[in-house]
Coordinates of C-alpha atoms in Angstrom, one line a residue:
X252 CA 147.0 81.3 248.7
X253 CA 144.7 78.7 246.9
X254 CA 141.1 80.0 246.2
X255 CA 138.8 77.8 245.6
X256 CA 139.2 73.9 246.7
X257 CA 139.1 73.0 250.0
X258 CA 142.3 70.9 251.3
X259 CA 141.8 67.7 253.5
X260 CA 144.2 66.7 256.0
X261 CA 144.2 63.5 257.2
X262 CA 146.1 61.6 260.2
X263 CA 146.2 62.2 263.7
X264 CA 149.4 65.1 263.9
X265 CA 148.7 68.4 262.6
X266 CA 150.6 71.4 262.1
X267 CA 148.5 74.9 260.9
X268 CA 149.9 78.1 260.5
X269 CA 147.2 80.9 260.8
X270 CA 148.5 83.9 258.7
X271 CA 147.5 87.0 256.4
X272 CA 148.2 87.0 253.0
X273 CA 147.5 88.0 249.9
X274 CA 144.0 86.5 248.2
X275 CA 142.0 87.2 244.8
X276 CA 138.7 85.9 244.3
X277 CA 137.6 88.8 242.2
X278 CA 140.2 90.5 240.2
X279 CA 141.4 92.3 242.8
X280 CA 143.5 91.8 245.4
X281 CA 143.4 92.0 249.0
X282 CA 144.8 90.3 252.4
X283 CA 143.1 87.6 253.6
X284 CA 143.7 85.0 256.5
X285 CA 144.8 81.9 255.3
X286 CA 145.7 78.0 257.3
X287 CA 149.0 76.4 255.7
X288 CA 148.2 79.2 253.0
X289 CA 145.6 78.0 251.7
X290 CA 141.6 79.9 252.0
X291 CA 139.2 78.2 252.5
X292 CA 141.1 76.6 255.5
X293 CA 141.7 72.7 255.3
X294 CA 139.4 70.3 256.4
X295 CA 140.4 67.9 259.8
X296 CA 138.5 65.0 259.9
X297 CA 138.6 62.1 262.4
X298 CA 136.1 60.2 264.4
X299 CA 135.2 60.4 267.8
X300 CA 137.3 58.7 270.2
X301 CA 140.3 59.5 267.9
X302 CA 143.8 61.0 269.8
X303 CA 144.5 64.2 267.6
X304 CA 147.6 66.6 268.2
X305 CA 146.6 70.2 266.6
X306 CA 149.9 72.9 266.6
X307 CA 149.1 75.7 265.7
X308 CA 151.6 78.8 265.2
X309 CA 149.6 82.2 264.9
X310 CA 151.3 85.1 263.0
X311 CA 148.0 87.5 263.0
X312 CA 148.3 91.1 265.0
X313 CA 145.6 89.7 267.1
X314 CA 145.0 87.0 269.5
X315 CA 143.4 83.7 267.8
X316 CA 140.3 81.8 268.5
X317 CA 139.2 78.1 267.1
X318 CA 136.2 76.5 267.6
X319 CA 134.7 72.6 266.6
X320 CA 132.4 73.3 264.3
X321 CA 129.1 71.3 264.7
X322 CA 130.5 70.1 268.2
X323 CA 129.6 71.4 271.9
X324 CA 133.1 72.8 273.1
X325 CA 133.6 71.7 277.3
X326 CA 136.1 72.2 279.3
X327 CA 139.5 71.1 278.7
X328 CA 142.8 70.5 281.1
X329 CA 144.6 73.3 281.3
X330 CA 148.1 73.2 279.1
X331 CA 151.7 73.8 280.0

């Protein structure tokens, strides 16, 4: 996993995979969760308006949770 610089996606199709993996940020390591393997997570950016499509595989023990950061989160249609 990358430490350090923060990766930008851009486009409207993304696919992120949420996972644990090994990190160092101090000389030692230890398991951290990384996005397409990479911590800090990569940046999405598009404007409003935009059509995005976000897949996102999750291979933590637990149950996963995103938010919009900086954006009031409504409700949505229900999928599948």
């Amino acid at each position: 996993a990358s430490t350090g610089v923060t990766p930008q996606l851009s486009g409207s199709d993304f696919n992120l995979t949420i996972a644990e993996h090994p990190v160092n940020f101090t000389g030692r390591s230890r398991v951290g969760t990384v996005v397409n393997g990479s911590l800090p997570a990569p940046v999405l950016r598009w404007r409003e308006g935009d059509s995005v499509r976000l897949r996102v595989t999750n291979h933590l023990a637990q149950p996963l949770f995103i938010q919009k950061a900086n954006q009031i989160i409504g409700q949505h249609p229900p999928v599948g």
